[in-house]
Amino acid sequence: MGNRKDIHFISEGLKCRGWFFKAPGKANAPCVVLAHGFCGVKELRLDAYAEAFAEAGYHALVFDYRHFCDSEGDPRQILDIKKQHQDWRAAIRFAKGLPAVDSHRMVLWGTSFSGGHVLEIAAKDQDPDITAVISQAPHISGFATAAASGPAQSIRLGTAALLDLANRIMGRKPCYVPAFGFPGDLAAMTAPGVVEGVKKLYPPGFEADERVAARIFLSVGLYSPGRLAKLLNIPWLVQVAANDLTTPVKPAVKAAKNAPKGELLVYPCGHFDVYVPPLFQQTVGDQIRFLKKHMNGASHRVL
């Protein structure tokens, strides 16, 4: 972690905090911008990915969204899709301005919920400086995610969301639900293995805020970045966990095939297995091979 530096940037007037990992001895190298998924924060093994990218010759910038972890924003644990997109764009602008970064070779890396964010931003913005995208076990279809929860759970979460919305209108504190739970719990993610899978990502002694304001459940079912896949005209690596019970597999496979330059890899594992050994070495290794394949010739500069 000798090349890791604490950073912050401003998004809509508030600080987003994160880390910058400088590739040793590299100037004007590409930069991978990373952020976590649904209620995830940088401490949940994003440093492992960033370190791997830096060792391979790519700078990496990791950040937390507003309202989460060390970033500013009150009340806490507010997951707002529009705000997270704003944070992504602010992170990209900040990374482009760093002295060692080749601003014309930017890579967006997202996982789970943010795996959809990076598709949405790259496809909508058509920023010529974004030259590749990586989506790991991505959220692609809101309808499929809602359907996987089942009607009873959707009603329970929707009721909590309406209560939270009412609290917001009346200036009260948010109505929170747990981000992770066991099957049958009132929580955002309750597929078998979720609680155990998340705990594997925590570094020793780390205590996370595992709540989320319930208002997000009014938006998740309508958020389907996969509809934009056909507009993404840059290399896009889609890594799918075949046994994923958290983010439905079929929409991700379909989106990867619809993208003009989509590349699909499928792993025989569950949603959280890709983050930790032994699968981590394979998934991040495939990401680095993807970057070496596409990034070295993405501008006039060569690594």
Short mmCIF file of C-alpha atoms in Angstrom, two decimals:
data_model
loop_
_atom_site.label_atom_id
_atom_site.label_comp_id
_atom_site.label_asym_id
_atom_site.label_seq_id
_atom_site.Cartn_x
_atom_site.Cartn_y
_atom_site.Cartn_z
CA MET A 1 0.00 0.00 0.00
CA GLY A 2 3.04 2.24 -0.31
CA ASN A 3 1.61 3.90 -3.41
CA ARG A 4 -1.82 4.54 -1.88
CA LYS A 5 -2.79 8.12 -1.16
CA ASP A 6 -5.93 9.45 0.51
CA ILE A 7 -7.85 11.78 -1.80
CA HIS A 8 -11.10 13.69 -1.91
CA PHE A 9 -13.04 15.53 -4.56
CA ILE A 10 -16.19 17.63 -4.60
CA SER A 11 -19.48 16.31 -5.95
CA GLU A 12 -22.40 18.75 -5.87
CA GLY A 13 -20.77 20.69 -3.05
CA LEU A 14 -19.89 17.72 -0.81
CA LYS A 15 -16.67 15.76 -0.38
CA CYS A 16 -16.35 12.24 -1.70
CA ARG A 17 -13.36 10.54 -0.12
CA GLY A 18 -11.27 7.74 -1.49
CA TRP A 19 -7.84 6.46 -2.41
CA PHE A 20 -5.50 6.90 -5.36
CA PHE A 21 -3.15 4.04 -6.19
CA LYS A 22 -0.26 5.16 -8.37
CA ALA A 23 1.29 2.57 -10.64
CA PRO A 24 4.98 2.43 -9.69
CA GLY A 25 7.17 4.31 -12.14
CA LYS A 26 4.30 5.13 -14.46
CA ALA A 27 3.51 8.55 -15.87
CA ASN A 28 0.69 9.23 -18.32
CA ALA A 29 -0.78 5.78 -17.69
CA PRO A 30 -4.46 4.87 -17.92
CA CYS A 31 -6.56 5.19 -14.77
CA VAL A 32 -9.21 2.76 -13.55
CA VAL A 33 -11.98 4.44 -11.53
CA LEU A 34 -13.72 2.10 -9.08
CA ALA A 35 -16.71 2.29 -6.75
CA HIS A 36 -18.70 -0.36 -4.92
CA GLY A 37 -22.19 -1.76 -5.30
CA PHE A 38 -25.39 -1.52 -3.24
CA CYS A 39 -24.35 -0.04 0.14
CA GLY A 40 -20.78 -1.18 -0.45
CA VAL A 41 -17.80 0.93 0.62
CA LYS A 42 -14.19 1.01 -0.50
CA GLU A 43 -12.93 -1.01 2.49
CA LEU A 44 -14.81 -4.06 1.20
CA ARG A 45 -11.86 -5.26 -0.89
CA LEU A 46 -11.77 -2.52 -3.52
CA ASP A 47 -8.19 -1.91 -2.40
CA ALA A 48 -7.33 -5.45 -3.53
CA TYR A 49 -8.53 -4.67 -7.05
CA ALA A 50 -6.81 -1.28 -7.12
CA GLU A 51 -3.52 -2.76 -5.93
CA ALA A 52 -3.69 -5.41 -8.65
CA PHE A 53 -4.31 -2.75 -11.31
CA ALA A 54 -1.44 -0.60 -10.02
CA GLU A 55 0.94 -3.56 -10.05
CA ALA A 56 -0.08 -4.21 -13.66
CA GLY A 57 0.76 -0.62 -14.67
CA TYR A 58 -2.60 1.14 -14.35
CA HIS A 59 -3.36 3.90 -11.88
CA ALA A 60 -6.53 3.34 -9.86
CA LEU A 61 -8.89 5.72 -8.09
CA VAL A 62 -11.33 4.28 -5.56
CA PHE A 63 -14.09 6.37 -4.00
CA ASP A 64 -17.14 6.21 -1.73
CA TYR A 65 -20.42 7.84 -2.68
CA ARG A 66 -21.86 10.74 -0.76
CA HIS A 67 -23.77 9.65 2.35
CA PHE A 68 -21.55 6.58 2.77
CA CYS A 69 -18.50 5.74 4.86
CA ASP A 70 -16.04 8.68 5.07
CA SER A 71 -17.71 10.78 2.39
CA GLU A 72 -19.89 13.72 3.37
CA GLY A 73 -23.67 13.85 3.18
CA ASP A 74 -26.45 13.87 5.74
CA PRO A 75 -28.55 11.99 6.54
CA ARG A 76 -26.38 8.90 6.28
CA GLN A 77 -26.92 5.80 4.17
CA ILE A 78 -28.98 7.54 1.48
CA LEU A 79 -28.70 5.58 -1.75
CA ASP A 80 -29.83 7.79 -4.62
CA ILE A 81 -29.12 6.64 -8.17
CA LYS A 82 -28.95 10.15 -9.65
CA LYS A 83 -26.58 11.28 -6.90
CA GLN A 84 -24.35 8.26 -7.41
CA HIS A 85 -24.15 9.04 -11.13
CA GLN A 86 -23.13 12.60 -10.21
CA ASP A 87 -20.44 11.20 -7.92
CA TRP A 88 -19.13 8.99 -10.72
CA ARG A 89 -18.84 11.93 -13.08
CA ALA A 90 -17.11 14.03 -10.43
CA ALA A 91 -14.66 11.17 -9.77
CA ILE A 92 -13.87 10.86 -13.47
CA ARG A 93 -13.22 14.62 -13.76
CA PHE A 94 -10.97 14.50 -10.70
CA ALA A 95 -9.02 11.48 -11.96
CA LYS A 96 -8.46 13.14 -15.34
CA GLY A 97 -6.78 16.05 -13.59
CA LEU A 98 -4.24 14.00 -11.65
CA PRO A 99 -0.68 14.61 -12.89
CA ALA A 100 0.27 11.00 -13.57
CA VAL A 101 -2.95 10.10 -15.37
CA ASP A 102 -3.43 9.92 -19.11
CA SER A 103 -6.77 11.71 -19.21
CA HIS A 104 -7.57 10.16 -22.60
CA ARG A 105 -7.47 6.60 -21.28
CA MET A 106 -10.01 6.24 -18.51
CA VAL A 107 -11.56 2.93 -17.45
CA LEU A 108 -14.78 2.60 -15.45
CA TRP A 109 -14.97 -0.39 -13.09
CA GLY A 110 -18.22 -1.26 -11.35
CA THR A 111 -19.49 -4.23 -9.42
CA SER A 112 -23.05 -5.34 -8.62
CA PHE A 113 -25.16 -2.14 -8.49
CA SER A 114 -22.28 -0.01 -9.78
CA GLY A 115 -21.74 -2.52 -12.57
CA GLY A 116 -24.92 -1.00 -13.97
CA HIS A 117 -23.82 2.55 -13.16
CA VAL A 118 -20.68 2.31 -15.30
CA LEU A 119 -22.68 1.00 -18.26
CA GLU A 120 -25.25 3.78 -17.89
CA ILE A 121 -22.66 6.56 -17.62
CA ALA A 122 -20.40 5.39 -20.43
CA ALA A 123 -23.30 4.73 -22.81
CA LYS A 124 -25.12 7.98 -22.06
CA ASP A 125 -22.18 10.36 -21.85
CA GLN A 126 -20.23 9.02 -24.84
CA ASP A 127 -17.11 10.60 -23.33
CA PRO A 128 -14.25 9.87 -25.76
CA ASP A 129 -11.83 9.72 -22.83
CA ILE A 130 -13.65 6.68 -21.41
CA THR A 131 -12.03 3.90 -23.39
CA ALA A 132 -13.16 0.73 -21.60
CA VAL A 133 -15.68 -0.48 -19.04
CA ILE A 134 -15.64 -3.44 -16.64
CA SER A 135 -18.86 -4.70 -14.98
CA GLN A 136 -18.52 -7.47 -12.42
CA ALA A 137 -21.67 -9.42 -11.42
CA PRO A 138 -23.66 -6.37 -12.55
CA HIS A 139 -27.15 -5.10 -11.86
CA ILE A 140 -28.61 -4.84 -15.36
CA SER A 141 -32.40 -5.15 -15.06
CA GLY A 142 -34.49 -3.60 -12.32
CA PHE A 143 -37.51 -5.66 -13.31
CA ALA A 144 -35.55 -8.91 -13.05
CA THR A 145 -34.11 -7.92 -9.67
CA ALA A 146 -37.55 -7.03 -8.31
CA ALA A 147 -39.03 -10.25 -9.69
CA ALA A 148 -36.29 -12.29 -8.03
CA SER A 149 -37.29 -10.84 -4.66
CA GLY A 150 -40.83 -12.15 -5.06
CA PRO A 151 -44.12 -10.24 -4.66
CA ALA A 152 -44.35 -10.53 -0.87
CA GLN A 153 -40.88 -9.11 -0.28
CA SER A 154 -41.46 -6.39 -2.87
CA ILE A 155 -44.62 -5.30 -1.03
CA ARG A 156 -42.79 -5.22 2.31
CA LEU A 157 -39.92 -3.17 0.90
CA GLY A 158 -42.33 -0.90 -0.96
CA THR A 159 -44.24 -0.21 2.24
CA ALA A 160 -41.01 0.72 4.03
CA ALA A 161 -40.07 2.93 1.08
CA LEU A 162 -43.36 4.83 1.25
CA LEU A 163 -42.87 5.36 4.99
CA ASP A 164 -39.37 6.67 4.35
CA LEU A 165 -40.67 8.99 1.63
CA ALA A 166 -43.30 10.34 4.02
CA ASN A 167 -40.63 10.91 6.66
CA ARG A 168 -38.55 12.80 4.13
CA ILE A 169 -41.48 15.05 3.16
CA MET A 170 -42.22 15.80 6.80
CA GLY A 171 -38.58 16.45 7.69
CA ARG A 172 -38.22 13.38 9.86
CA LYS A 173 -35.33 10.94 10.12
CA PRO A 174 -35.12 8.29 7.39
CA CYS A 175 -36.78 4.92 7.73
CA TYR A 176 -33.93 2.44 7.45
CA VAL A 177 -33.89 -1.27 6.65
CA PRO A 178 -30.90 -3.61 6.83
CA ALA A 179 -28.92 -3.80 3.61
CA PHE A 180 -28.27 -7.53 4.08
CA GLY A 181 -30.34 -10.24 5.69
CA PHE A 182 -31.28 -13.89 5.72
CA PRO A 183 -34.12 -15.27 3.58
CA GLY A 184 -37.41 -14.01 4.98
CA ASP A 185 -35.87 -10.97 6.68
CA LEU A 186 -37.00 -7.45 5.83
CA ALA A 187 -33.76 -6.37 4.16
CA ALA A 188 -32.53 -5.17 0.79
CA MET A 189 -30.67 -8.36 -0.11
CA THR A 190 -31.86 -11.65 1.34
CA ALA A 191 -30.75 -14.34 -1.10
CA PRO A 192 -29.18 -17.41 0.51
CA GLY A 193 -25.54 -16.76 1.37
CA VAL A 194 -25.71 -12.95 1.30
CA VAL A 195 -24.88 -12.36 4.98
CA GLU A 196 -22.02 -14.84 4.93
CA GLY A 197 -20.75 -13.50 1.59
CA VAL A 198 -20.65 -9.88 2.71
CA LYS A 199 -18.82 -10.73 5.92
CA LYS A 200 -15.99 -12.27 3.88
CA LEU A 201 -15.30 -8.86 2.37
CA TYR A 202 -14.74 -7.05 5.69
CA PRO A 203 -11.15 -6.40 6.76
CA PRO A 204 -10.33 -7.29 10.39
CA GLY A 205 -11.89 -4.87 12.85
CA PHE A 206 -13.93 -3.00 10.25
CA GLU A 207 -17.43 -2.01 11.31
CA ALA A 208 -19.80 -1.08 8.50
CA ASP A 209 -23.10 0.73 8.66
CA GLU A 210 -25.33 -1.97 7.22
CA ARG A 211 -28.48 0.14 6.84
CA VAL A 212 -30.02 1.82 3.83
CA ALA A 213 -32.79 4.40 3.66
CA ALA A 214 -35.82 2.55 2.33
CA ARG A 215 -36.68 5.17 -0.33
CA ILE A 216 -34.32 3.44 -2.77
CA PHE A 217 -36.83 0.61 -3.21
CA LEU A 218 -39.09 2.97 -5.16
CA SER A 219 -36.31 3.27 -7.77
CA VAL A 220 -34.49 -0.05 -8.04
CA GLY A 221 -37.21 -1.81 -10.03
CA LEU A 222 -37.19 0.99 -12.61
CA TYR A 223 -33.41 1.10 -13.00
CA SER A 224 -32.35 -1.03 -15.98
CA PRO A 225 -29.00 0.06 -17.44
CA GLY A 226 -29.02 -2.93 -19.77
CA ARG A 227 -31.31 -1.06 -22.16
CA LEU A 228 -28.29 1.05 -23.13
CA ALA A 229 -25.93 -1.83 -23.94
CA LYS A 230 -26.39 -1.46 -27.68
CA LEU A 231 -25.17 2.16 -27.44
CA LEU A 232 -21.87 1.28 -25.75
CA ASN A 233 -19.32 1.36 -28.55
CA ILE A 234 -16.21 0.74 -26.46
CA PRO A 235 -14.82 -2.52 -25.06
CA TRP A 236 -17.01 -3.75 -22.21
CA LEU A 237 -16.05 -6.73 -20.07
CA VAL A 238 -19.05 -8.36 -18.38
CA GLN A 239 -18.21 -10.91 -15.70
CA VAL A 240 -21.14 -13.03 -14.59
CA ALA A 241 -21.39 -15.41 -11.65
CA ALA A 242 -23.40 -18.35 -12.97
CA ASN A 243 -24.95 -19.07 -9.55
CA ASP A 244 -25.70 -15.44 -8.72
CA LEU A 245 -28.84 -15.14 -6.59
CA THR A 246 -28.43 -11.39 -5.98
CA THR A 247 -28.13 -9.87 -9.46
CA PRO A 248 -29.99 -11.93 -12.08
CA VAL A 249 -27.72 -13.58 -14.63
CA LYS A 250 -29.79 -13.67 -17.84
CA PRO A 251 -30.09 -9.87 -18.29
CA ALA A 252 -26.32 -9.48 -17.93
CA VAL A 253 -25.64 -12.19 -20.51
CA LYS A 254 -28.14 -10.61 -22.90
CA ALA A 255 -26.70 -7.12 -22.44
CA ALA A 256 -23.15 -8.33 -23.06
CA LYS A 257 -24.26 -9.94 -26.32
CA ASN A 258 -26.15 -6.79 -27.37
CA ALA A 259 -23.17 -4.51 -26.84
CA PRO A 260 -21.14 -3.94 -30.03
CA LYS A 261 -17.87 -4.63 -28.20
CA GLY A 262 -19.11 -6.67 -25.29
CA GLU A 263 -17.01 -9.52 -23.92
CA LEU A 264 -18.70 -12.03 -21.64
CA LEU A 265 -17.03 -14.26 -19.06
CA VAL A 266 -19.02 -16.63 -16.86
CA TYR A 267 -17.69 -18.13 -13.63
CA PRO A 268 -19.12 -21.17 -11.80
CA CYS A 269 -19.76 -19.38 -8.52
CA GLY A 270 -22.08 -17.15 -6.51
CA HIS A 271 -22.33 -13.37 -6.37
CA PHE A 272 -19.82 -12.78 -3.57
CA ASP A 273 -17.29 -15.45 -4.58
CA VAL A 274 -15.72 -13.24 -7.24
CA TYR A 275 -14.40 -10.83 -4.58
CA VAL A 276 -12.35 -13.30 -2.56
CA PRO A 277 -9.79 -16.05 -3.18
CA PRO A 278 -9.58 -18.35 -4.97
CA LEU A 279 -11.93 -16.84 -7.60
CA PHE A 280 -10.61 -13.30 -7.03
CA GLN A 281 -7.28 -14.11 -8.65
CA GLN A 282 -9.05 -15.37 -11.76
CA THR A 283 -11.55 -12.54 -12.06
CA VAL A 284 -9.06 -9.72 -11.51
CA GLY A 285 -6.57 -11.51 -13.74
CA ASP A 286 -9.15 -11.57 -16.51
CA GLN A 287 -9.77 -7.86 -15.95
CA ILE A 288 -6.08 -7.08 -16.33
CA ARG A 289 -5.83 -9.19 -19.49
CA PHE A 290 -8.83 -7.29 -20.86
CA LEU A 291 -7.10 -3.97 -20.15
CA LYS A 292 -3.83 -5.06 -21.73
CA LYS A 293 -5.74 -6.19 -24.79
CA HIS A 294 -7.58 -2.93 -25.29
CA MET A 295 -5.85 -0.10 -23.45
CA ASN A 296 -2.30 -0.16 -24.74
CA GLY A 297 -3.39 1.09 -28.14
CA ALA A 298 -6.24 3.35 -27.00
CA SER A 299 -4.19 6.54 -27.49
CA HIS A 300 -0.91 7.67 -28.97
CA ARG A 301 0.83 6.94 -25.66
CA VAL A 302 2.04 3.41 -25.00
CA LEU A 303 2.66 1.85 -21.60
#
